[in-house]
Short mmCIF file of C-alpha atoms and ligand atoms in Angstrom, two decimals:
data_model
loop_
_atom_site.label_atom_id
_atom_site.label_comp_id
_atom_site.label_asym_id
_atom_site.label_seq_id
_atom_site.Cartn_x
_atom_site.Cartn_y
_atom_site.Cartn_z
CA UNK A 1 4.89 -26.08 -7.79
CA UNK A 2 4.27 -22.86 -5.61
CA UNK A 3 1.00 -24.22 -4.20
CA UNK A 4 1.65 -22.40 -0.89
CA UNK A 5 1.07 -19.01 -2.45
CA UNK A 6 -2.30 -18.20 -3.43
CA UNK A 7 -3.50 -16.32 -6.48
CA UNK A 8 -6.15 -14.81 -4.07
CA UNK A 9 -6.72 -14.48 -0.36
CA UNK A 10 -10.08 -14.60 1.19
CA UNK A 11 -11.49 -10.89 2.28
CA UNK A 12 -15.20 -9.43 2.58
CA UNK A 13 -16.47 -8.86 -0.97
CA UNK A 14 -14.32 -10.78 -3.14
CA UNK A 15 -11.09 -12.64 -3.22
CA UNK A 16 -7.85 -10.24 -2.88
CA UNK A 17 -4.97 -10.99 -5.42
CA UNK A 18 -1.97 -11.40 -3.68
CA UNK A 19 -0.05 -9.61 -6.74
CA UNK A 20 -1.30 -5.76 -7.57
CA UNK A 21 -0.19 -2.90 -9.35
CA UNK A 22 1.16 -0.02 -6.75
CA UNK A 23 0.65 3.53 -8.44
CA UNK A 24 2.33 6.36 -5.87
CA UNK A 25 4.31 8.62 -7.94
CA UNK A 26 5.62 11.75 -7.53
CA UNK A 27 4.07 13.59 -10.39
CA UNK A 28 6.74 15.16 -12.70
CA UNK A 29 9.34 13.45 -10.82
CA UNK A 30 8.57 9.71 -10.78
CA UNK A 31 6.03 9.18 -13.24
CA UNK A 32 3.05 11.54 -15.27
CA UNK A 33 -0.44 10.87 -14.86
CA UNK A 34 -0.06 9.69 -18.84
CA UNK A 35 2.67 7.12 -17.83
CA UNK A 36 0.45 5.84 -15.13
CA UNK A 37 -2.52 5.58 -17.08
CA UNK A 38 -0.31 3.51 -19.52
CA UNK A 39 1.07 1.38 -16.78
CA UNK A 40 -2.49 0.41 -15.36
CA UNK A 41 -3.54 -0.38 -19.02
CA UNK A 42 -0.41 -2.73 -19.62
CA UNK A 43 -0.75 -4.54 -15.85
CA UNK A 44 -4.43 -5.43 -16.74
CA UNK A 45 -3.16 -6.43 -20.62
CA UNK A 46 -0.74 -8.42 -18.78
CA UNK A 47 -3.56 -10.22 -16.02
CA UNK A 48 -2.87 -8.07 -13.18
CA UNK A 49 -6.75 -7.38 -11.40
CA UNK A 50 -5.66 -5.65 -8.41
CA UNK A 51 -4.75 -1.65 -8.45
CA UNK A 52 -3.36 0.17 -5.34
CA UNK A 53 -3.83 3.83 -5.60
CA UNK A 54 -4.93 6.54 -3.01
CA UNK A 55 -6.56 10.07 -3.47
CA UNK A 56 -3.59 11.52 -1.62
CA UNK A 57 -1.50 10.17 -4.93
CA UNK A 58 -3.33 12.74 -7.10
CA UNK A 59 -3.51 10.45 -10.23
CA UNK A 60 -6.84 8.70 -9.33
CA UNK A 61 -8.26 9.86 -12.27
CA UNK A 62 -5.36 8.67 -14.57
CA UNK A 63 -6.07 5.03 -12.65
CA UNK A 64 -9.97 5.60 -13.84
CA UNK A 65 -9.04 6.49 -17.21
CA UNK A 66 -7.13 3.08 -17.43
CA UNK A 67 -9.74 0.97 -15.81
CA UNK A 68 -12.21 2.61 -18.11
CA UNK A 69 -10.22 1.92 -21.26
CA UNK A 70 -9.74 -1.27 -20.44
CA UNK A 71 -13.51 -2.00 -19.18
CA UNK A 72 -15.06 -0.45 -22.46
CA UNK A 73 -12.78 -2.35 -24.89
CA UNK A 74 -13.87 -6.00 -23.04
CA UNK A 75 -10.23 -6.84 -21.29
CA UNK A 76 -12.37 -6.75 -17.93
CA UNK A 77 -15.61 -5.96 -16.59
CA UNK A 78 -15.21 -3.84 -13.05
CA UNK A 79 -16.34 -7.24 -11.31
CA UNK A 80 -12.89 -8.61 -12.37
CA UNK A 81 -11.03 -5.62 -10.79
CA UNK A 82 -10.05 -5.05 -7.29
CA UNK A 83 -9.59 -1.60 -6.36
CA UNK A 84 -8.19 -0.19 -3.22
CA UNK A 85 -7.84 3.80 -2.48
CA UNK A 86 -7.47 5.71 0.60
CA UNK A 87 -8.75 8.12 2.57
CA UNK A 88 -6.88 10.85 3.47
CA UNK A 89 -5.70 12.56 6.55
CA UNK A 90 -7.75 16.15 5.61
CA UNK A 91 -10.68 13.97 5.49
CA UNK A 92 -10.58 12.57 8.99
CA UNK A 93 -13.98 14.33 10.44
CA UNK A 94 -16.06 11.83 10.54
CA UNK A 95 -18.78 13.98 8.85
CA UNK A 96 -15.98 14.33 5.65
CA UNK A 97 -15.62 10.94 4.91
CA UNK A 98 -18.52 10.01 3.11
CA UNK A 99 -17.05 12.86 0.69
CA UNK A 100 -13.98 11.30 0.71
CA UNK A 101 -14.86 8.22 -0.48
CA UNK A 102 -17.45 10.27 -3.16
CA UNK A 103 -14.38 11.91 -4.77
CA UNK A 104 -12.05 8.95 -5.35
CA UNK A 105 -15.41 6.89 -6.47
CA UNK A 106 -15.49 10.12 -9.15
CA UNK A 107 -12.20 10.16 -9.94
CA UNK A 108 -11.95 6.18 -10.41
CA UNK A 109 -15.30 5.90 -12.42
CA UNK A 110 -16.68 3.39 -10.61
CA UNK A 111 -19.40 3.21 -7.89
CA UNK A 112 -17.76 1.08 -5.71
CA UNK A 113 -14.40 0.83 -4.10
CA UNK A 114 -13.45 -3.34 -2.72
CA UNK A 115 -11.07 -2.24 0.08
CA UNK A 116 -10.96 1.71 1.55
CA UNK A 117 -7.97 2.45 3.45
CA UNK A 118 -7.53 5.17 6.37
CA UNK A 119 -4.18 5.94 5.00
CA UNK A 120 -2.37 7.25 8.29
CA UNK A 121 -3.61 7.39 11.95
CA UNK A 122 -3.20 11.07 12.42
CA UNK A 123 -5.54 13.81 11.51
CA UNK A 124 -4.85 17.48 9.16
CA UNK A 125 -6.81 20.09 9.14
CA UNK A 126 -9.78 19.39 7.29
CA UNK A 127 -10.49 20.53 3.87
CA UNK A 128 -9.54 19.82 0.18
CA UNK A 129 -5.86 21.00 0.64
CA UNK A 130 -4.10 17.87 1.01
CA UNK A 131 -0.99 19.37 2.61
CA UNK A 132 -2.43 22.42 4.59
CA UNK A 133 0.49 24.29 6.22
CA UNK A 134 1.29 27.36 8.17
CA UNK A 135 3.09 30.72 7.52
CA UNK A 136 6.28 28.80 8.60
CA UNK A 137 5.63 25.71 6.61
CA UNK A 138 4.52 23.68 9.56
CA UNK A 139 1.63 21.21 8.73
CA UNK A 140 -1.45 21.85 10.28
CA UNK A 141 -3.27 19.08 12.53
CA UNK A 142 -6.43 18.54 13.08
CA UNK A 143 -7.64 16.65 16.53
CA UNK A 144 -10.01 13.51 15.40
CA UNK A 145 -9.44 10.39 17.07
CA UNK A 146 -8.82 7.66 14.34
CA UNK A 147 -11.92 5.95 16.46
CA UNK A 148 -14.28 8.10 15.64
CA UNK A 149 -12.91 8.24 11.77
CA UNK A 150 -13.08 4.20 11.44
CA UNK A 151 -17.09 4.43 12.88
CA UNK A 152 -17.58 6.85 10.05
CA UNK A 153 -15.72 4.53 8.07
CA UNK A 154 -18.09 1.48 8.61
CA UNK A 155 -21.10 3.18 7.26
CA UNK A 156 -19.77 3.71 3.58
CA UNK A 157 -19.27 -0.38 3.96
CA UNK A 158 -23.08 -0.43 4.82
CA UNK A 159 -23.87 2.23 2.49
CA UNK A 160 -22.31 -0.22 -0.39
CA UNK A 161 -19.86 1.89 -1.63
CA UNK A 162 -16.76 -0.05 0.24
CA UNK A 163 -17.04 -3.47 0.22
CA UNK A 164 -13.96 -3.91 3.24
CA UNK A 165 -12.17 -1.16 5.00
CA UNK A 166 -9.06 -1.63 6.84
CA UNK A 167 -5.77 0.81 7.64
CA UNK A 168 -2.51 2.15 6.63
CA UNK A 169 0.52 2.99 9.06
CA UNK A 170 -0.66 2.03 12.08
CA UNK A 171 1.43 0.63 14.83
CA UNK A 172 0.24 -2.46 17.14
CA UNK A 173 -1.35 -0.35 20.01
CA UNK A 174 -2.84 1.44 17.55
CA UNK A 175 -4.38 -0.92 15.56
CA UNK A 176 -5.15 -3.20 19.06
CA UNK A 177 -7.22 0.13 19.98
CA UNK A 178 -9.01 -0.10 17.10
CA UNK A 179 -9.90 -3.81 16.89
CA UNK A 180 -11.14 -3.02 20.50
CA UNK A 181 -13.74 -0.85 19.40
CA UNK A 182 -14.47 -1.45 15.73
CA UNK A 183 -17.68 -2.78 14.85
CA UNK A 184 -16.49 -3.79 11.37
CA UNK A 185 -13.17 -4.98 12.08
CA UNK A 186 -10.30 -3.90 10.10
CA UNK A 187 -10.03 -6.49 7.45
CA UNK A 188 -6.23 -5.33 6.09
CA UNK A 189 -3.32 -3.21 7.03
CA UNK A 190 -1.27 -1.84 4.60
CA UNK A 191 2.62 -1.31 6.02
CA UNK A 192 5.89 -0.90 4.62
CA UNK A 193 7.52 -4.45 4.07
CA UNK A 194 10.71 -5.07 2.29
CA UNK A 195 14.06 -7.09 3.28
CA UNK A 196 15.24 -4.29 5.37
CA UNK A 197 12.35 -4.23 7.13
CA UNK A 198 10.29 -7.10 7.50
CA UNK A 199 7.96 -5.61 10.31
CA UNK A 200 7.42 -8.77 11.86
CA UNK A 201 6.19 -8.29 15.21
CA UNK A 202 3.43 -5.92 13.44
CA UNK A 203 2.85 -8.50 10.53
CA UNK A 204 2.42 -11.37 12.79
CA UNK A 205 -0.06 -9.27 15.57
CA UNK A 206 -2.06 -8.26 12.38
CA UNK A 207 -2.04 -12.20 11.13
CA UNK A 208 -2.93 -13.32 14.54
CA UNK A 209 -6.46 -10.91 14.13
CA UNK A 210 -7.36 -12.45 10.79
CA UNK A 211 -5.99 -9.49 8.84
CA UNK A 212 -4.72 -9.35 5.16
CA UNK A 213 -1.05 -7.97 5.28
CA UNK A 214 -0.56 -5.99 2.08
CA UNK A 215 3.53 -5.00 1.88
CA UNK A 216 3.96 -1.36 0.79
CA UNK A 217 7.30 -0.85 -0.88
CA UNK A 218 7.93 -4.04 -1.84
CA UNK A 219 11.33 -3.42 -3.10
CA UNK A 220 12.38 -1.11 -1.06
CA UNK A 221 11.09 1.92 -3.54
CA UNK A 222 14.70 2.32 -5.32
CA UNK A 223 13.67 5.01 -7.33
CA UNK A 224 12.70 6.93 -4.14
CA UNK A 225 13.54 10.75 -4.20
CA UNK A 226 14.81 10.98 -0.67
CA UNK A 227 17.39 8.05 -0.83
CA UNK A 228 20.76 9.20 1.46
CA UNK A 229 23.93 7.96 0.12
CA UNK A 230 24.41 5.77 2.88
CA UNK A 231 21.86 3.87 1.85
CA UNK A 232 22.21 0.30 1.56
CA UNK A 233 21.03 -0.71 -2.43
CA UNK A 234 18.52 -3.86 -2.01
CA UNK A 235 19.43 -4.54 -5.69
CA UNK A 236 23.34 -4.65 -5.32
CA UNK A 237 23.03 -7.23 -2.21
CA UNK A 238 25.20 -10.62 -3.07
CA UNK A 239 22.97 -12.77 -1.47
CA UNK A 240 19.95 -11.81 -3.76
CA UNK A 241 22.18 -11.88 -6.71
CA UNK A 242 23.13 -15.24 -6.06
CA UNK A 243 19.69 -16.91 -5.55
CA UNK A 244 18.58 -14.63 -8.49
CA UNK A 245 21.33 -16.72 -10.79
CA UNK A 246 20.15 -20.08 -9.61
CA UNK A 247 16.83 -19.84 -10.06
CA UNK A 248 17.14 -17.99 -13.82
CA UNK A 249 14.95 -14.99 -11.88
CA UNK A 250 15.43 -11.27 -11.59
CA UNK A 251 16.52 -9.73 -8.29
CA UNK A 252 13.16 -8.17 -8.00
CA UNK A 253 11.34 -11.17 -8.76
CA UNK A 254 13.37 -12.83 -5.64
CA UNK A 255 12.46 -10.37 -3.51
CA UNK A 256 8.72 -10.23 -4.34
CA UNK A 257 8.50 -14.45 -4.11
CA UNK A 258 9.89 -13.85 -0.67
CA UNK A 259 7.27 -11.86 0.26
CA UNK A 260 4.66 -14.09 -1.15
CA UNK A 261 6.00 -16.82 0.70
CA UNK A 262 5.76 -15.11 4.02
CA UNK A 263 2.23 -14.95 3.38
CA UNK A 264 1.73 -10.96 2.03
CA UNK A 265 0.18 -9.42 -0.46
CA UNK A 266 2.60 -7.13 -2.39
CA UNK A 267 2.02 -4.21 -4.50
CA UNK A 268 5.06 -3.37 -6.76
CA UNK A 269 4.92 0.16 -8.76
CA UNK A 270 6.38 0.19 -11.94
CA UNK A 271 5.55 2.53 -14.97
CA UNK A 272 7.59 0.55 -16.98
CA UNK A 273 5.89 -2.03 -19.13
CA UNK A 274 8.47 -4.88 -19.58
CA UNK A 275 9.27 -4.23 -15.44
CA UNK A 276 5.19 -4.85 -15.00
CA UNK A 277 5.52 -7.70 -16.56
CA UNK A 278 8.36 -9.18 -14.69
CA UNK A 279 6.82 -8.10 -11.28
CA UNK A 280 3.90 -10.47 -12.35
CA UNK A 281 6.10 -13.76 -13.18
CA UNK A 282 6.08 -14.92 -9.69
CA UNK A 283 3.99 -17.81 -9.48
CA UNK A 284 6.55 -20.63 -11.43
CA UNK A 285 9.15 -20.87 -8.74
CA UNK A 286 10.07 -20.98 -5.26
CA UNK A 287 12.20 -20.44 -2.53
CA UNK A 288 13.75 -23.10 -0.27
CA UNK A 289 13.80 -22.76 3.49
CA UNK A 290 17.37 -21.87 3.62
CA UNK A 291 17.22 -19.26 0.64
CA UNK A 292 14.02 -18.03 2.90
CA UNK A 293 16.69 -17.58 5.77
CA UNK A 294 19.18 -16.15 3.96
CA UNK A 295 16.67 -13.12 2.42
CA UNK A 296 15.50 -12.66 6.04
CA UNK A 297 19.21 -11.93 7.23
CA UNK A 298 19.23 -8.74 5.48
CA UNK A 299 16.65 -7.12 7.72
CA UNK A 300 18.12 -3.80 9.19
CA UNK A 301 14.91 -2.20 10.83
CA UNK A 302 15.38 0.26 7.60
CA UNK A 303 12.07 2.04 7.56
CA UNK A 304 11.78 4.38 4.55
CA UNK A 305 8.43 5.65 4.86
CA UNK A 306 8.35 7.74 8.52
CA UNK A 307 5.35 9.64 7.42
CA UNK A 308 7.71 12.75 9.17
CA UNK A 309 5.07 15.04 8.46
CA UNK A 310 2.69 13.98 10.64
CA UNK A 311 6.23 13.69 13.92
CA UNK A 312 4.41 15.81 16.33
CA UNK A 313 0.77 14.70 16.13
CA UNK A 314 -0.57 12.46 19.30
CA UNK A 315 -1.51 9.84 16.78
CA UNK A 316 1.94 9.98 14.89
CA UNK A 317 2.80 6.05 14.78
CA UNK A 318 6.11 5.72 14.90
CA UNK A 319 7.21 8.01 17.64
CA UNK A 320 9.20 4.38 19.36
CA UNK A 321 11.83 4.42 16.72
CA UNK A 322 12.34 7.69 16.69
N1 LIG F 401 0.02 3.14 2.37
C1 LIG F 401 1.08 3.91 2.21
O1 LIG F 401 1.32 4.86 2.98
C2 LIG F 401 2.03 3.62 1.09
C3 LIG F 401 3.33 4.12 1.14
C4 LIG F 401 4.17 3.80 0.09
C5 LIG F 401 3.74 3.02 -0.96
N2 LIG F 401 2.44 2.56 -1.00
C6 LIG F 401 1.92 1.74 -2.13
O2 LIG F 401 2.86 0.69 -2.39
C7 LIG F 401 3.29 0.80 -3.74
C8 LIG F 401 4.70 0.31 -3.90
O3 LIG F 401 5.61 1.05 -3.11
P1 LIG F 401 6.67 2.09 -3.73
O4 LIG F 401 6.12 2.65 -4.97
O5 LIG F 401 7.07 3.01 -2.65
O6 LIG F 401 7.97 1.20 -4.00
P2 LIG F 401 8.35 -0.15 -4.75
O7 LIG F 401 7.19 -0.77 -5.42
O8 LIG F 401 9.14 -0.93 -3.76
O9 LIG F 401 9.40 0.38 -5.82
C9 LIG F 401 9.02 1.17 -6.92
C10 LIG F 401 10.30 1.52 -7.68
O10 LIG F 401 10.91 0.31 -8.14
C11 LIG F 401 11.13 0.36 -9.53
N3 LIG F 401 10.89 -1.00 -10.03
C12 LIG F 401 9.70 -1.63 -10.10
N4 LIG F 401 9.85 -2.90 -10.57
C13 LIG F 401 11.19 -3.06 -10.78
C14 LIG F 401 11.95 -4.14 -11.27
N5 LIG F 401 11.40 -5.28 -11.62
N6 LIG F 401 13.29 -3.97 -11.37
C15 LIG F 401 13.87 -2.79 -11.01
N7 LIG F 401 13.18 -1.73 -10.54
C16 LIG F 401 11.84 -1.86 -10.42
C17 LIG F 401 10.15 1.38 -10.06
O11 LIG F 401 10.66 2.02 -11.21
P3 LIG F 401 9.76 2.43 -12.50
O12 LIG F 401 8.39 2.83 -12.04
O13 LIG F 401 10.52 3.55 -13.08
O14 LIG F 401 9.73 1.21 -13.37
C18 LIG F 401 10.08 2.38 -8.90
O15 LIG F 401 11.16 3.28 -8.96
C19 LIG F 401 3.10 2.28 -4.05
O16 LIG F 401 3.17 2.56 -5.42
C20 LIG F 401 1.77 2.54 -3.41
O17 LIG F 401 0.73 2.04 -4.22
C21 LIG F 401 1.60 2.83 0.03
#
């Protein structure tokens, strides 16, 4: 059963497992740096090998701690580990990035990274404030072209401390630009996918260029701070709840085979243990054609992640829906 959803998909360096561990949390608010670290130790425990994190998150170094635990009492040796971080948008001179990278490599205990994301297209001003703002709370840009950032980008991969790069949040002309250009082609975008918003016409462009897809907010983040009331709850919707009961699986775990199915990589966060474990469960069922259908007819182009900060920068991506 489930043969059409690999374990692994093929990317420069080694095999990328289609199930990770996400790790964004709000510190304080959605998770401590000593839950995380706890969560990372259970999700290896439990045979995840693939840990999503970026140095915008500010718990890289709980994620090291983990890894290290977990390395130094023979669970895993870093081979067995794929790690992706990001680099972020204070970082985007091209002569920063090599520092970048140096920091999360410090803060993750390792010497390499397997896949280095440029987390958002647009540039802040540079420097090791993450959110640098003005006297009236503006955010501050800065004016590199994502261009010049990816060129500096394909060095650390020759440098050996990347072994892929690819990018976050960036819409199809965007990423088109890019691929025009790039020497090392992206080799995976990371975008918000969930049954609100299955991004298709971006999923399939990306496909179509032999990129990984990697689906951020895989369930549609329902512990995010920001939710409105009007909201609609993916965890309350009928038709999940019904395919959910006939197949003896969890809502979730409907949602993330979905995904799987359409040929992503997902990267559910949980800091709960037994939820870890459930997110991981995927692999000993499947959904029929019609069930397929029927998750796809919730899409409502609900994108939760507009990255509003960046709303007035030439390189914001999402300025169309606006
Ligand atoms: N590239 C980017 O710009 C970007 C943006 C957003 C996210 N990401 C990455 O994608 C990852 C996932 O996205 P996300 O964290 O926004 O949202 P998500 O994975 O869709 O949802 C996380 C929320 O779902 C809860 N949850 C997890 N498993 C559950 C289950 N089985 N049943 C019920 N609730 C469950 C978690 O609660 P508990 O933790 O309390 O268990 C948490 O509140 C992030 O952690 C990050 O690594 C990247």
């Amino acid at each position: 059963m489930s043969s059409e959803v690999p374990l692994t998909v093929p990317m420069p360096g080694k095999p990328y497992p289609t199930v990770g561990l996400g790790t964004f949390t709000i510190l304080g608010e959605t998770g401590t740096e000593e839950e995380l670290c706890n969560a990372v130790k259970v999700a290896i425990s439990e045979g995840y090998r693939h840990i999503d994190c970026a140095l915008a998150y500010g718990n890289e170094k709980g994620v090291g701690d983990a890894i290290k635990a977990k390395t130094d009492d023979g669970t895993i040796t870093r081979n067995d580990l794929y790690i992706t971080t990001k680099l972020w948008n204070t970082y985007h001179n091209p002569d920063h990035v090599k520092e970048a990278i140096k920091k999360s490599l410090r803060n993750l205990q390792t010497d390499y990274i397997d896949l280095y994301l440029m987390h958002r297209p647009f540039a802040l001003k540079d420097g090791d404030d993450l959110f640098p703002k003005d006297s009236d709370g503006n955010m501050v840009f800065a004016d590199h072209d994502y261009v010049d950032t990816w060129k500096a980008m394909e060095k650390l991969v020759k440098a050996g401390l990347t072994k892929a790069i690819g990018i976050s949040n960036f819409n199809k002309e965007q990423t088109q630009r890019l691929l025009d250009s790039a020497r090392i082609k992206p080799a995976n975008i990371q975008i918000e996918v969930h049954p609100y918003f299955l991004n298709e016409t971006l999923v399939n462009f990306c496909k179509q260029n032999g990129m990984t897809v990697t689906a951020y907010a895989p369930l549609a983040n329902p512990g995010r701070t920001w939710k409105k009331a009007e909201d609609p709850v993916l965890f309350e919707e009928q038709i999940l709840k019904d395919i959910a009961t006939v197949k003896g699986k969890s809502v979730a775990q409907v949602v993330m085979r979905f995904l799987l199915q359409r040929g992503l990589v997902i990267i559910p966060k949980s800091i709960t243990p037994a939820r870890i474990t459930e997110n991981f469960q995927l692999f000993d069922f499947d959904l029929s054609a019609s069930e397929m259908q029927k998750v796809s007819s919730l899409d409502r182009h609900l994108r939760l992640y507009w990255e509003d900060d960046g709303i007035n920068h030439q390189h914001y991506p999402f300025t169309a829906e606006l």
